[in-house]
XYZ file of C-alpha atoms in Angstrom:
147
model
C 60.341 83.051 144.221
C 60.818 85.910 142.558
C 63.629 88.812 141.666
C 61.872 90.780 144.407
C 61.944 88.084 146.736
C 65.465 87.019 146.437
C 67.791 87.124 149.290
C 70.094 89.309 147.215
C 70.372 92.959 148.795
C 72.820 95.638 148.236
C 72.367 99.259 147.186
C 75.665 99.773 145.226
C 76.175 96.865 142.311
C 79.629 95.844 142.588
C 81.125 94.801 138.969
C 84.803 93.918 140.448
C 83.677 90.139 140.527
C 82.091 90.113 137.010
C 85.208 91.736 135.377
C 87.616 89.156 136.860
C 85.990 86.629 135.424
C 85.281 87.789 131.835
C 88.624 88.577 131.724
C 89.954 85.642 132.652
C 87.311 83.249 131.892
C 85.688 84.542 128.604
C 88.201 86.848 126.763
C 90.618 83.966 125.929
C 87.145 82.380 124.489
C 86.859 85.140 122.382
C 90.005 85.716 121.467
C 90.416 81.818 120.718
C 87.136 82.254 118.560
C 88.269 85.061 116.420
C 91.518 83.396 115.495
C 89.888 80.323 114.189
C 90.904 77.732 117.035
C 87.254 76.983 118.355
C 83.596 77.233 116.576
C 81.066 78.939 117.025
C 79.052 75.907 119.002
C 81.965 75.869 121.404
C 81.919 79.884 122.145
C 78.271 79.428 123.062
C 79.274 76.605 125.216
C 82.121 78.250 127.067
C 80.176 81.937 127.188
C 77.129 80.464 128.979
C 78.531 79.588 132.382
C 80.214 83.221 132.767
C 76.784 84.468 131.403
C 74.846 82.292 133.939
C 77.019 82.765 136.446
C 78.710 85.635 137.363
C 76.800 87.798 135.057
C 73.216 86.696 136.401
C 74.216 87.510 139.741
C 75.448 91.332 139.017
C 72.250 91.254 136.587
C 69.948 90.422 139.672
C 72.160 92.961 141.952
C 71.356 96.016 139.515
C 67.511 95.037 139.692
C 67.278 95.088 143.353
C 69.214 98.147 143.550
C 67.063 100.094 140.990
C 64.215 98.678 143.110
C 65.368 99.467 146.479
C 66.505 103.222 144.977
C 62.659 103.681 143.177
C 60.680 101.771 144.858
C 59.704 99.513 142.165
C 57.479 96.405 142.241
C 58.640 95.114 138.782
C 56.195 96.298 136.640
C 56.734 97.996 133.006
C 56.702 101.780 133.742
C 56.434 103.904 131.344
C 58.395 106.982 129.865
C 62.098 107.530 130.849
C 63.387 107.184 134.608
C 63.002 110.692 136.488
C 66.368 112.158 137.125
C 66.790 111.680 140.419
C 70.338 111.572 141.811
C 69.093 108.532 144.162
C 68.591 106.228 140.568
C 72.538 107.472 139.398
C 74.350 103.976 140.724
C 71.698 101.480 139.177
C 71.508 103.366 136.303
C 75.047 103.787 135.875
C 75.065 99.933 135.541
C 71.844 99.158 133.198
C 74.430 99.618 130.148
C 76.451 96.465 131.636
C 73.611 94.416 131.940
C 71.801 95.485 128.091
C 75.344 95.062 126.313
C 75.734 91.548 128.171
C 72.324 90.780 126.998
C 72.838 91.723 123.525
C 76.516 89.866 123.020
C 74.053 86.791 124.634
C 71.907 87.053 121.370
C 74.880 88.136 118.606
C 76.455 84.585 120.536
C 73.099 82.439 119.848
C 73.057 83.999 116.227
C 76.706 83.081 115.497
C 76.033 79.578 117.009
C 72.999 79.203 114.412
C 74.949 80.472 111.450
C 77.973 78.726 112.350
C 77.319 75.633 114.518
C 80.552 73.468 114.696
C 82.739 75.893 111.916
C 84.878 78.678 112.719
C 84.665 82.375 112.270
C 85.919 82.174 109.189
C 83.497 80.435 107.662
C 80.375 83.163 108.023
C 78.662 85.243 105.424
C 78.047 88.287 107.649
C 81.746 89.720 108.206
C 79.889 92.530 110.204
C 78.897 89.921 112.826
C 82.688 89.472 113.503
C 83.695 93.030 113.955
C 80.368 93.865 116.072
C 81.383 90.814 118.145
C 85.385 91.785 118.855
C 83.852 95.234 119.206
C 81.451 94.648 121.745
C 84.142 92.290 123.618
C 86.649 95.199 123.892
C 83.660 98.039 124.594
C 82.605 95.789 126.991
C 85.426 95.385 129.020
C 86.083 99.229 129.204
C 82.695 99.938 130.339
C 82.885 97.152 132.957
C 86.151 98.634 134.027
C 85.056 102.602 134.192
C 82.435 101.628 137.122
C 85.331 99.979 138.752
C 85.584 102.207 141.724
């Protein structure tokens, strides 16, 4: 089965659900992982069931509702998306869905660095801003299409 196939429907992504749970579920993780109390093995392992989860559900959402606003059969189009007030609620929600995607990878990159040490311990202090940073953006985008 694919995306397009899915049973999921809606026209209007609904990101409510999604922050609950990274608030409650994965911002202690983070915070616990920037103060030094777990590694970075164990923020992999605690991010990946919100990510899974809750996440790949509103991810799958936004797709169908880009394709049920566009038309879209899945395949790579090219150029930018024609301004078309119909494409503004999917669209509004892409950013949600790339900045989870990207705090996915800067999480698999701190697991590799770090394995079972803390933050502490890496080489690349930039990793550990850009990762509290993209916790706290992330949150305040999530909660500005709260409506």
């Amino acid at each position: 089965m694919t995306i397009a196939d899915s049973p999921l429907s809606t026209t209007s992504p609904d990101v409510r659900p999604l922050l609950a749970d990274y608030r409650e579920r994965f911002v202690p993780v983070a915070v616990d992982y920037l103060e030094r109390r777990i590694s970075a093995n164990e923020l992999r392992r605690l991010w990946k069931p919100h990510y899974l989860g809750p996440f790949h559900s509103y991810d799958l959402t936004v797709e169908r509702s880009w394709r049920e606003a566009s038309g879209s059969k899945g395949v790579m189009e090219s150029g930018a998306p024609t301004a078309d007030p119909s494409f503004e609620t999917p669209l509004k929600h892409f950013p949600v869905s790339i900045a989870y995607n990207n705090l996915d990878r800067l999480i698999e990159v701190l697991a590799i660095e770090l394995g079972d040490q803390t933050v502490d311990k890496t080489k690349v202090r930039e990793r550990t801003v850009d990762f509290a940073h993209v916790i706290d953006s992330l949150d305040v985008l999530m909660a500005s299409l709260d409506n």
